Short mmCIF file of C-alpha atoms in Angstrom, two decimals:
data_model
loop_
_atom_site.label_atom_id
_atom_site.label_comp_id
_atom_site.label_asym_id
_atom_site.label_seq_id
_atom_site.Cartn_x
_atom_site.Cartn_y
_atom_site.Cartn_z
CA MET A 1437 93.48 49.19 116.02
CA THR A 1438 95.44 51.30 113.75
CA ALA A 1439 99.50 50.84 114.95
CA THR A 1440 100.82 55.14 115.49
CA THR A 1441 104.35 56.11 117.14
CA THR A 1442 105.04 59.37 117.37
CA THR A 1443 108.38 61.08 117.31
CA THR A 1444 109.16 64.98 118.78
CA PHE A 1445 112.07 67.10 117.43
CA ASP A 1446 113.19 70.56 116.49
CA LEU A 1447 114.67 71.93 113.28
CA PRO A 1448 116.46 74.90 114.17
CA ASP A 1449 115.75 77.55 110.98
CA ALA A 1450 114.93 76.62 107.50
CA ALA A 1451 117.27 75.11 105.78
CA ALA A 1452 117.27 72.66 108.41
CA THR A 1453 113.61 72.16 107.57
CA ARG A 1454 114.13 71.99 103.93
CA ALA A 1455 116.90 69.41 104.82
CA TRP A 1456 114.71 67.57 106.78
CA GLY A 1457 112.40 67.25 104.23
CA THR A 1458 114.79 66.55 101.54
CA ALA A 1459 115.69 63.29 104.38
CA LEU A 1460 112.24 62.31 104.62
CA ALA A 1461 111.98 61.98 100.60
CA GLY A 1462 114.38 59.38 100.77
CA LEU A 1463 111.56 56.97 102.55
CA LEU A 1464 108.74 58.07 100.76
CA ARG A 1465 107.88 55.65 98.20
CA ALA A 1466 104.48 55.77 95.51
CA GLY A 1467 101.45 55.07 97.36
CA ASP A 1468 102.43 57.20 100.60
CA LEU A 1469 100.41 59.98 102.06
CA VAL A 1470 101.79 63.14 104.24
CA VAL A 1471 99.50 65.18 105.67
CA LEU A 1472 101.17 69.00 107.02
CA THR A 1473 99.97 70.69 109.97
CA GLY A 1474 100.67 74.54 111.59
CA ASP A 1475 99.74 77.67 110.99
CA LEU A 1476 100.35 80.32 108.76
CA GLY A 1477 104.22 80.32 107.87
CA ALA A 1478 104.96 77.02 110.23
CA GLY A 1479 106.99 76.01 107.19
CA LYS A 1480 104.94 73.44 105.18
CA THR A 1481 105.89 74.45 102.13
CA THR A 1482 109.72 75.31 103.26
CA LEU A 1483 109.23 71.53 104.15
CA THR A 1484 107.79 70.25 101.01
CA GLN A 1485 110.45 71.92 99.00
CA GLY A 1486 113.16 69.45 100.84
CA ILE A 1487 110.73 66.87 99.93
CA GLY A 1488 110.34 67.58 95.93
CA ALA A 1489 114.18 68.43 96.53
CA GLY A 1490 114.48 65.04 97.94
CA LEU A 1491 112.52 63.07 95.68
CA ASP A 1492 113.84 65.10 92.35
CA VAL A 1493 110.79 66.53 90.40
CA ARG A 1494 110.25 69.39 88.03
CA GLY A 1495 109.19 72.70 88.98
CA GLN A 1496 109.48 75.47 91.75
CA VAL A 1497 107.63 73.95 94.57
CA ALA A 1498 105.36 76.63 95.56
CA SER A 1499 102.74 77.27 97.62
CA PRO A 1500 99.48 75.36 96.18
CA THR A 1501 96.96 77.43 97.73
CA PHE A 1502 95.41 78.95 94.53
CA VAL A 1503 95.87 76.20 92.15
CA ILE A 1504 94.43 73.64 95.41
CA ALA A 1505 96.76 71.06 93.64
CA ARG A 1506 100.03 71.15 92.04
CA VAL A 1507 101.56 67.65 90.17
CA HIS A 1508 105.22 67.74 89.81
CA PRO A 1509 106.05 64.92 87.69
CA PRO A 1510 109.59 63.07 88.39
CA LEU A 1511 112.65 64.09 86.33
CA HIS A 1512 113.76 60.52 86.80
CA ASP A 1513 112.56 56.82 87.92
CA GLY A 1514 110.43 57.33 90.77
CA PRO A 1515 106.84 58.54 91.72
CA ALA A 1516 105.35 62.28 91.39
CA LEU A 1517 105.17 64.71 93.53
CA VAL A 1518 101.20 65.35 94.43
CA HIS A 1519 101.13 68.98 96.61
CA VAL A 1520 97.90 69.76 97.27
CA ASP A 1521 96.83 72.72 99.55
CA ALA A 1522 93.08 71.95 101.41
CA TYR A 1523 93.12 75.78 102.98
CA ARG A 1524 90.20 76.60 100.85
CA LEU A 1525 88.44 73.25 100.44
CA GLY A 1526 85.63 72.60 102.79
CA SER A 1527 86.07 69.32 102.62
CA LEU A 1528 87.81 66.51 100.99
CA ASP A 1529 85.36 63.43 101.01
CA ASP A 1530 86.82 62.16 97.96
CA VAL A 1531 90.49 62.60 96.36
CA ASP A 1532 88.77 62.52 92.76
CA ALA A 1533 87.07 65.49 93.55
CA LEU A 1534 90.48 67.49 93.50
CA ASP A 1535 90.26 66.27 89.96
CA LEU A 1536 93.66 64.90 89.25
CA ASP A 1537 95.29 63.53 86.22
CA THR A 1538 97.58 61.62 88.61
CA SER A 1539 96.78 59.01 90.65
CA LEU A 1540 97.67 58.11 94.34
CA GLU A 1541 99.20 54.95 93.97
CA ASP A 1542 101.79 56.24 91.12
CA SER A 1543 102.85 59.11 93.52
CA VAL A 1544 103.92 61.00 97.05
CA THR A 1545 101.08 63.27 98.50
CA ILE A 1546 101.71 66.37 100.68
CA VAL A 1547 98.47 67.72 101.39
CA GLU A 1548 98.53 71.07 103.71
CA TRP A 1549 95.78 72.05 105.81
CA GLY A 1550 94.62 68.64 105.45
CA GLU A 1551 93.94 67.80 109.55
CA GLY A 1552 90.82 66.43 110.01
CA LEU A 1553 89.62 66.26 106.20
CA VAL A 1554 92.06 63.83 104.85
CA GLU A 1555 93.05 61.24 107.09
CA GLY A 1556 90.05 59.35 105.48
CA LEU A 1557 92.16 58.99 102.31
CA ALA A 1558 94.56 56.35 103.30
CA ASP A 1559 94.91 54.35 106.39
CA ASP A 1560 98.60 54.15 106.37
CA ARG A 1561 100.28 58.50 106.68
CA LEU A 1562 102.49 60.63 108.21
CA GLU A 1563 100.67 63.35 109.97
CA VAL A 1564 103.40 66.01 110.20
CA THR A 1565 102.87 69.62 113.41
CA LEU A 1566 105.05 72.20 112.46
CA ALA A 1567 105.42 75.41 115.14
CA ARG A 1568 107.09 78.62 114.71
CA PRO A 1569 107.89 80.93 117.25
CA ARG A 1570 104.52 82.84 118.29
CA GLY A 1571 104.28 86.63 118.78
CA ASP A 1572 106.07 89.56 117.55
CA PHE A 1573 109.66 89.44 116.40
CA ASP A 1574 112.23 92.12 116.40
CA GLU A 1575 112.26 94.59 113.33
CA ASN A 1576 115.87 93.58 112.61
CA ASP A 1577 114.89 90.09 112.65
CA ASP A 1578 113.51 87.72 109.98
CA ALA A 1579 110.51 86.79 110.87
CA SER A 1580 110.80 83.51 109.34
CA ALA A 1581 113.48 82.40 111.10
CA GLY A 1582 113.30 80.53 114.38
CA VAL A 1583 113.39 77.25 115.63
CA ARG A 1584 110.38 74.82 114.27
CA HIS A 1585 108.90 72.12 117.56
CA VAL A 1586 108.07 69.17 114.97
CA ARG A 1587 105.78 66.12 115.73
CA VAL A 1588 105.54 63.43 113.60
CA ARG A 1589 102.35 60.85 113.64
CA ALA A 1590 103.42 57.56 111.91
CA VAL A 1591 100.10 56.30 111.14
CA GLY A 1592 99.57 52.24 110.34
CA GLU A 1593 101.30 49.20 109.07
CA ARG A 1594 103.28 51.03 106.46
CA TRP A 1595 104.81 53.20 108.90
CA SER A 1596 105.69 50.00 111.48
CA GLY A 1597 109.16 49.69 112.32
CA VAL A 1598 109.98 52.75 109.70
CA VAL A 1599 112.69 54.64 111.40
CA LEU A 1600 112.44 58.29 110.46
CA PRO A 1601 115.41 60.79 109.64
CA ARG A 1602 117.23 62.43 112.21
CA PRO A 1603 117.34 66.24 111.92
CA HIS A 1604 120.62 66.76 110.48
CA VAL A 1605 122.44 69.10 113.22
CA GLY A 1606 125.59 72.07 112.52
CA MET B 427 96.15 87.58 53.68
CA SER B 428 94.52 89.22 56.01
CA GLU B 429 94.92 89.04 59.77
CA PRO B 430 94.16 85.54 61.03
CA LEU B 431 91.47 85.54 63.15
CA VAL B 432 91.81 83.57 65.87
CA LEU B 433 88.50 81.84 69.01
CA GLY B 434 90.80 81.89 72.72
CA ILE B 435 89.80 79.40 75.17
CA GLU B 436 91.02 79.88 78.77
CA THR B 437 89.39 77.21 81.36
CA SER B 438 92.63 77.05 83.82
CA CYS B 439 90.54 78.45 87.01
CA ASP B 440 87.39 79.05 87.51
CA GLU B 441 86.57 81.66 84.76
CA THR B 442 84.88 79.74 81.41
CA GLY B 443 86.57 82.90 78.90
CA VAL B 444 85.87 82.76 74.96
CA ALA B 445 87.32 85.17 72.88
CA LEU B 446 87.42 86.08 69.10
CA VAL B 447 90.77 88.07 67.78
CA ARG B 448 91.63 89.57 65.01
CA GLY B 449 95.37 90.24 64.54
CA ARG B 450 95.48 92.48 67.41
CA GLU B 451 91.72 94.06 67.26
CA LEU B 452 89.68 92.14 70.10
CA LEU B 453 86.32 91.09 68.23
CA PHE B 454 83.96 89.77 71.68
CA ASP B 455 85.19 88.53 74.92
CA ALA B 456 83.12 86.29 76.78
CA VAL B 457 83.46 85.09 80.06
CA ALA B 458 81.38 82.58 82.59
CA SER B 459 82.31 82.15 86.02
CA SER B 460 81.62 79.28 88.59
CA MET B 461 82.56 81.87 91.09
CA ASP B 462 78.79 81.79 92.54
CA GLU B 463 78.77 77.94 92.67
CA HIS B 464 82.07 77.73 94.89
CA ALA B 465 80.85 80.42 97.46
CA ARG B 466 78.19 78.45 98.16
CA PHE B 467 81.09 75.86 99.48
CA GLY B 468 83.19 77.99 100.76
CA GLY B 469 85.85 77.54 98.96
CA ILE B 470 87.08 76.54 95.30
CA ILE B 471 85.95 72.34 94.70
CA PRO B 472 87.56 71.92 91.21
CA GLU B 473 85.65 69.21 90.17
CA ILE B 474 82.69 71.48 90.63
CA ALA B 475 85.00 74.59 88.49
CA SER B 476 85.05 71.10 86.16
CA ARG B 477 81.44 71.06 85.78
CA ALA B 478 80.83 74.31 85.52
CA HIS B 479 83.28 75.30 82.64
CA LEU B 480 81.61 72.04 80.86
CA GLU B 481 78.11 73.86 81.05
CA ALA B 482 78.78 77.21 80.14
CA MET B 483 81.69 76.50 76.96
CA VAL B 484 79.47 75.64 74.43
CA PRO B 485 77.10 78.71 75.38
CA THR B 486 80.07 80.86 75.88
CA ILE B 487 81.47 79.78 72.43
CA ARG B 488 77.80 80.46 70.69
CA ARG B 489 77.88 83.69 72.27
CA ALA B 490 81.53 85.31 71.15
CA LEU B 491 80.68 84.23 68.11
CA ALA B 492 77.22 85.65 68.07
CA GLU B 493 78.49 88.76 69.31
CA ALA B 494 81.66 89.20 67.39
CA ASP B 495 79.00 88.13 64.08
CA VAL B 496 81.47 85.82 62.80
CA ASP B 497 80.93 82.14 61.65
CA LEU B 498 82.75 79.44 63.19
CA ALA B 499 83.96 78.77 59.78
CA GLU B 500 86.01 81.87 59.08
CA VAL B 501 87.99 80.90 62.57
CA ASP B 502 91.92 80.40 61.18
CA ALA B 503 92.70 78.77 64.16
CA VAL B 504 92.06 77.68 67.63
CA ALA B 505 94.25 78.74 71.05
CA VAL B 506 93.32 77.29 74.72
CA THR B 507 95.41 77.30 77.80
CA ALA B 508 97.25 74.43 78.05
CA GLY B 509 98.79 75.82 81.91
CA PRO B 510 99.22 76.78 84.36
CA GLY B 511 96.19 76.11 86.04
CA LEU B 512 93.79 73.27 87.58
CA GLN B 513 94.01 70.06 85.43
CA GLY B 514 90.41 69.34 85.31
CA PRO B 515 89.42 72.69 84.01
CA LEU B 516 92.25 72.65 81.53
CA THR B 517 91.36 69.03 80.38
CA ILE B 518 87.67 70.72 79.49
CA GLY B 519 89.12 73.42 77.69
CA ALA B 520 91.52 71.69 75.73
CA SER B 521 89.06 68.66 75.04
CA ALA B 522 86.67 71.75 73.54
CA ALA B 523 89.61 73.26 71.99
CA LYS B 524 90.35 69.94 70.33
CA ALA B 525 87.06 69.06 68.86
CA LEU B 526 86.51 72.37 67.17
CA SER B 527 90.28 72.30 65.87
CA VAL B 528 89.58 68.58 64.13
CA ALA B 529 85.97 69.68 62.78
CA LEU B 530 86.95 72.78 61.51
CA GLY B 531 90.00 71.42 60.48
CA LYS B 532 91.95 74.87 61.40
CA PRO B 533 95.21 74.29 63.53
CA LEU B 534 95.33 74.41 67.24
CA TYR B 535 97.34 75.94 69.80
CA GLY B 536 98.05 75.04 73.21
CA VAL B 537 99.26 78.23 75.27
CA ASN B 538 101.40 79.50 78.19
CA HIS B 539 98.71 81.06 80.75
CA VAL B 540 101.35 83.49 82.32
CA ILE B 541 102.33 84.82 79.34
CA GLY B 542 98.63 85.21 77.66
CA HIS B 543 98.49 87.76 81.02
CA ALA B 544 101.07 89.92 78.95
CA ALA B 545 100.20 88.73 75.35
CA VAL B 546 96.78 90.90 76.28
CA ASP B 547 97.89 94.51 76.40
CA GLU B 548 99.02 94.30 72.83
CA LEU B 549 94.96 93.96 72.09
CA VAL B 550 94.76 97.18 74.40
CA HIS B 551 97.58 99.49 73.59
CA GLY B 552 98.97 97.44 70.57
CA ALA B 553 102.05 95.65 69.20
CA PHE B 554 105.23 95.39 72.03
CA PRO B 555 107.84 97.15 71.42
CA GLU B 556 111.61 95.11 70.57
CA ARG B 557 112.27 94.29 73.55
CA ALA B 558 109.72 95.13 76.96
CA MET B 559 109.42 93.44 80.03
CA ALA B 560 106.13 92.11 82.02
CA LEU B 561 105.13 91.51 85.52
CA VAL B 562 102.57 89.15 85.96
CA VAL B 563 100.83 88.94 89.12
CA SER B 564 97.85 87.03 90.23
CA GLY B 565 96.34 85.04 93.06
CA GLY B 566 98.51 82.19 91.30
CA HIS B 567 101.63 83.91 89.59
CA SER B 568 104.33 86.61 90.70
CA SER B 569 106.34 86.17 87.76
CA LEU B 570 109.08 88.65 85.41
CA LEU B 571 109.18 88.14 81.99
CA LEU B 572 111.75 89.91 79.38
CA VAL B 573 110.11 90.12 76.07
CA ASP B 574 111.90 89.72 72.78
CA ASP B 575 108.75 88.96 71.28
CA ILE B 576 105.65 87.42 72.87
CA ALA B 577 105.76 84.57 70.52
CA THR B 578 108.97 83.34 70.33
CA SER B 579 111.01 84.53 72.54
CA VAL B 580 109.97 85.29 76.54
CA THR B 581 112.37 84.78 79.11
CA GLU B 582 112.27 83.87 83.10
CA LEU B 583 113.95 86.36 85.04
CA GLY B 584 112.16 85.18 88.20
CA SER B 585 108.97 84.25 89.72
CA THR B 586 107.99 83.89 93.70
CA LEU B 587 109.83 81.11 95.37
CA ASP B 588 106.61 80.55 97.75
CA ASP B 589 103.21 82.48 98.01
CA ALA B 590 102.16 84.29 94.75
CA ALA B 591 101.17 88.31 95.69
CA GLY B 592 97.77 87.48 95.30
CA GLU B 593 97.76 84.44 97.30
CA ALA B 594 99.57 86.49 100.32
CA PHE B 595 97.07 89.30 100.21
CA ASP B 596 94.53 86.64 100.49
CA LYS B 597 96.42 84.79 103.68
CA VAL B 598 96.56 88.32 105.10
CA GLY B 599 92.96 88.44 104.55
CA ARG B 600 92.27 85.57 106.53
CA LEU B 601 94.43 86.25 109.46
CA LEU B 602 93.02 89.47 109.68
CA GLY B 603 89.58 88.16 109.77
CA LEU B 604 88.62 89.39 106.12
CA PRO B 605 86.33 87.29 103.93
CA TYR B 606 87.45 85.67 101.47
CA PRO B 607 89.15 86.97 98.94
CA GLY B 608 90.85 89.12 100.89
CA GLY B 609 92.47 91.06 98.14
CA PRO B 610 90.23 93.51 97.93
CA HIS B 611 89.50 94.37 101.32
CA ILE B 612 93.12 94.93 102.55
CA ASP B 613 93.15 96.76 99.31
CA ARG B 614 90.10 99.10 100.67
CA LEU B 615 91.42 99.40 104.40
CA ALA B 616 95.26 100.49 103.34
CA ARG B 617 94.04 103.27 101.40
CA GLU B 618 93.21 104.73 104.56
CA GLY B 619 95.71 103.71 106.21
CA ASP B 620 99.67 105.11 107.07
CA PRO B 621 101.36 102.68 105.00
CA THR B 622 104.92 103.58 107.30
CA ALA B 623 103.38 102.10 110.56
CA ILE B 624 104.77 99.05 110.62
CA ARG B 625 108.08 98.44 109.17
CA PHE B 626 107.31 94.68 107.06
CA PRO B 627 110.14 92.92 105.97
CA ARG B 628 111.28 93.53 102.26
CA ALA B 629 112.57 89.83 101.27
CA LEU B 630 115.28 89.04 98.55
CA THR B 631 116.09 92.70 98.18
CA LEU B 632 119.59 92.37 100.39
CA PRO B 633 123.28 92.66 98.37
CA LYS B 634 123.40 89.48 99.53
CA ASP B 635 120.23 88.30 97.77
CA GLN B 636 121.48 89.50 93.93
CA ALA B 637 123.89 86.59 92.57
CA GLU B 638 120.93 84.13 93.12
CA HIS B 639 117.55 85.99 93.42
CA ALA B 640 117.71 89.34 92.02
CA TYR B 641 114.33 88.64 89.86
CA ASP B 642 112.78 85.87 92.42
CA PHE B 643 110.04 86.83 94.67
CA SER B 644 109.18 85.77 98.32
CA PHE B 645 106.01 86.82 100.39
CA SER B 646 106.35 83.86 102.94
CA GLY B 647 108.18 85.29 105.30
CA LEU B 648 106.11 88.51 104.95
CA LYS B 649 103.14 87.35 105.58
CA THR B 650 104.86 85.23 108.78
CA ALA B 651 105.75 88.38 109.74
CA VAL B 652 101.98 90.15 109.35
CA ALA B 653 100.88 87.34 111.73
CA ARG B 654 103.25 87.10 114.47
CA TRP B 655 102.65 91.26 114.74
CA VAL B 656 99.23 90.05 114.68
CA GLU B 657 99.11 87.80 117.01
CA ALA B 658 101.69 89.25 119.37
CA ARG B 659 98.76 92.04 119.22
CA ARG B 660 96.15 90.32 120.41
CA ASP B 661 97.89 87.98 122.86
CA ALA B 662 98.56 91.51 124.55
CA GLY B 663 94.91 91.88 124.38
CA GLU B 664 95.10 95.21 121.90
CA GLU B 665 93.43 96.02 119.53
CA ILE B 666 94.38 95.66 115.69
CA PRO B 667 95.21 98.16 113.51
CA LEU B 668 93.85 97.00 110.56
CA HIS B 669 94.04 99.95 108.32
CA ASP B 670 97.69 100.20 109.20
CA VAL B 671 98.58 97.03 109.01
CA ALA B 672 96.69 96.57 105.50
CA ALA B 673 98.42 99.61 104.49
CA SER B 674 101.94 98.45 105.82
CA PHE B 675 101.33 94.95 103.62
CA ALA B 676 100.34 96.35 100.84
CA ALA B 677 103.05 99.00 100.94
CA ALA B 678 105.92 95.84 101.31
CA VAL B 679 104.41 93.78 98.77
CA ALA B 680 104.47 97.27 96.21
CA ASP B 681 107.72 98.10 97.15
CA VAL B 682 109.29 94.91 96.19
CA LEU B 683 107.64 94.26 93.04
CA THR B 684 108.27 97.54 91.87
CA ALA B 685 112.12 97.72 93.02
CA LYS B 686 112.72 94.40 91.67
CA THR B 687 111.02 94.99 88.00
CA ILE B 688 112.07 98.79 87.62
CA ARG B 689 115.92 97.31 88.64
CA ALA B 690 115.16 94.60 85.42
CA CYS B 691 113.89 97.27 83.06
CA GLU B 692 117.33 99.32 83.77
CA LEU B 693 119.62 96.52 83.69
CA HIS B 694 118.12 94.94 80.47
CA GLY B 695 117.67 98.56 78.76
CA VAL B 696 114.50 98.08 78.59
CA ASP B 697 111.56 101.24 78.69
CA THR B 698 108.14 99.37 78.31
CA LEU B 699 106.48 97.77 81.26
CA VAL B 700 103.40 95.90 80.99
CA VAL B 701 101.81 94.57 84.37
CA GLY B 702 98.94 92.26 84.28
CA GLY B 703 97.16 88.97 85.76
CA GLY B 704 94.52 89.81 88.73
CA PHE B 705 96.96 91.33 91.20
CA SER B 706 97.32 94.12 88.69
CA ALA B 707 94.19 95.48 90.14
CA ASN B 708 95.44 96.00 93.09
CA SER B 709 95.86 100.02 93.74
CA GLN B 710 98.95 99.96 95.80
CA LEU B 711 101.11 98.03 93.44
CA ARG B 712 99.24 100.96 89.88
CA ASP B 713 100.17 103.44 92.42
CA MET B 714 103.71 102.79 93.30
CA ALA B 715 104.55 101.23 89.97
CA ALA B 716 103.02 104.82 88.25
CA GLU B 717 105.00 106.73 90.25
CA ARG B 718 108.47 105.10 89.73
CA CYS B 719 108.05 104.56 86.15
CA ALA B 720 107.36 108.24 85.74
CA GLU B 721 110.54 108.33 87.67
CA ALA B 722 112.85 106.16 85.61
CA GLY B 723 111.47 107.08 82.28
CA ILE B 724 109.74 103.83 81.76
CA THR B 725 106.11 103.90 79.77
CA LEU B 726 103.53 101.63 82.32
CA ARG B 727 101.43 99.74 80.53
CA ILE B 728 98.54 98.30 82.62
CA PRO B 729 95.36 96.61 80.29
CA PRO B 730 91.83 97.27 82.42
CA ILE B 731 90.93 95.31 84.97
CA ARG B 732 88.65 93.20 83.07
CA TYR B 733 91.25 91.66 81.07
CA CYS B 734 93.88 91.28 84.13
CA THR B 735 91.85 88.78 85.34
CA ASP B 736 91.53 85.93 83.26
CA ASN B 737 89.59 85.68 80.00
CA GLY B 738 89.55 84.42 76.75
CA ALA B 739 91.01 87.57 74.57
CA MET B 740 94.40 86.80 76.31
CA ILE B 741 94.57 83.35 74.99
CA ALA B 742 93.29 84.57 71.56
CA ALA B 743 96.32 87.49 71.75
CA LEU B 744 98.61 85.12 72.22
CA GLY B 745 97.37 82.70 69.68
CA SER B 746 97.21 85.46 67.16
CA ALA B 747 100.37 85.96 68.06
CA LEU B 748 101.98 82.27 66.95
CA VAL B 749 100.08 82.41 64.37
CA ARG B 750 101.37 85.71 62.81
CA ALA B 751 105.28 84.43 63.65
CA ASP B 752 104.51 81.61 61.98
CA VAL B 753 105.06 79.06 64.99
CA ALA B 754 103.82 75.09 63.94
CA PRO B 755 100.98 74.42 65.55
CA SER B 756 100.14 71.94 68.76
CA SER B 757 99.83 68.48 68.05
CA LEU B 758 96.24 67.31 68.88
CA ASP B 759 97.52 64.72 71.50
CA ILE B 760 99.04 67.29 73.37
CA PRO B 761 98.50 67.20 77.44
CA VAL B 762 97.25 69.73 79.74
CA ASP B 763 100.27 70.70 82.31
CA SER B 764 99.03 72.32 86.26
CA SER B 765 102.57 73.16 86.59
CA MET B 766 103.92 73.90 82.52
CA PRO B 767 106.88 76.22 83.03
CA LEU B 768 107.68 79.61 81.90
CA THR B 769 109.96 78.37 78.81
CA LEU B 770 107.05 77.05 76.80
CA THR B 771 105.31 79.65 75.01
CA HIS B 772 103.15 77.02 73.64
CA VAL B 773 103.27 73.28 73.34
#
């Protein structure tokens, strides 16, 4: 049976989500897989932007939904960021179907909407689930604002004993 | 010397486009789409797109040559999309273009797809003025470009920080339970709704955003606002007023796109706006752009819809502009670049 550890915490706003992503990037190395789950607007792309900043890769990390996958090459030494959106993929048995020029062994791979699709890609992975506030908001408020409840499930030997970053407070 | 004859190849997503352009005159534009094959799988699979491009490439090139009534030997240059787009499909197009370039002994130009969406308008409405603004909006892009010279001087003023405009439409379509792609369905519903029914947010339009993001767009928060508004009604067991939600959402997107673009035109002393990319088919955007450009004394140029979606003509048009500007051709070993930046018109 594969070892798993589950951690939960809150991120108070988008800046905190981005900052936690940047901190997480400090732990990520080539070959790592991160699967992001959450409703529309939960903060999956925001978190990936933070990871991209931490990895110091080229280009604006934006939603890859339309292009399915975007490769951000490293600006300096370090792995590339492969940002995948499985939203429109019916299945993903084999990452070769994405036809990427970069191998997963050389990259950090982040898959949005990948739950139930990509677990077979790697025995070791981080499964991050983001939940945003539900329902109506005040007209003068920013609908994107509000606390995100985060659950991280660390699966496999790779993550055994690894201490995940704590959310930055303040 | 007569105007250069350029063959353009576009394969960044699911359309295989091949066109022949002489100077700024379009001779023929041939397009084959793999959309039907993707529909069978309920979404785009890059590997299937690649295979479809591979199968369509030679027949589409043959058809374009035959319809344009030109011989391959007459072609002066080969232009191809080098990025941004899907890695596999881009590679198929680039391989075909390189093979043609070598076989014909003619120069190769690897060009930027997004800038091609602006360049294609030269085939429709003639040469650009000395300075023009281009708004390129599609499922994958939302960018504002200052065009001093389409071949040699294009400046990216802003882009989307998260979702592209067309993508936000497709996602909202999905949450409203509309078939994929949702964009055209929302457009249709919106025409019968009240755009002022729900006040959805206009991101990055406040004075505090102007220093850093005057020309950037963000549609992620708007998408979230629509999702939460709909959730609240569903949780309360109320019926969703689809027409009003669609109209209010579409109005928010068109408002932000046009307001920022017109402001950019005014601040940069530009009196011509070109709108391109697949999302320029959106009727709320077209109507609002026409109205606001007229008020501001700006000439609005939007190519017919078939030249707004992906096609070979846009790539041939940009290739032709590069040849006319005496820009050095690309090397035969250029890579394709799925995230090609807008700082590069060609590679």
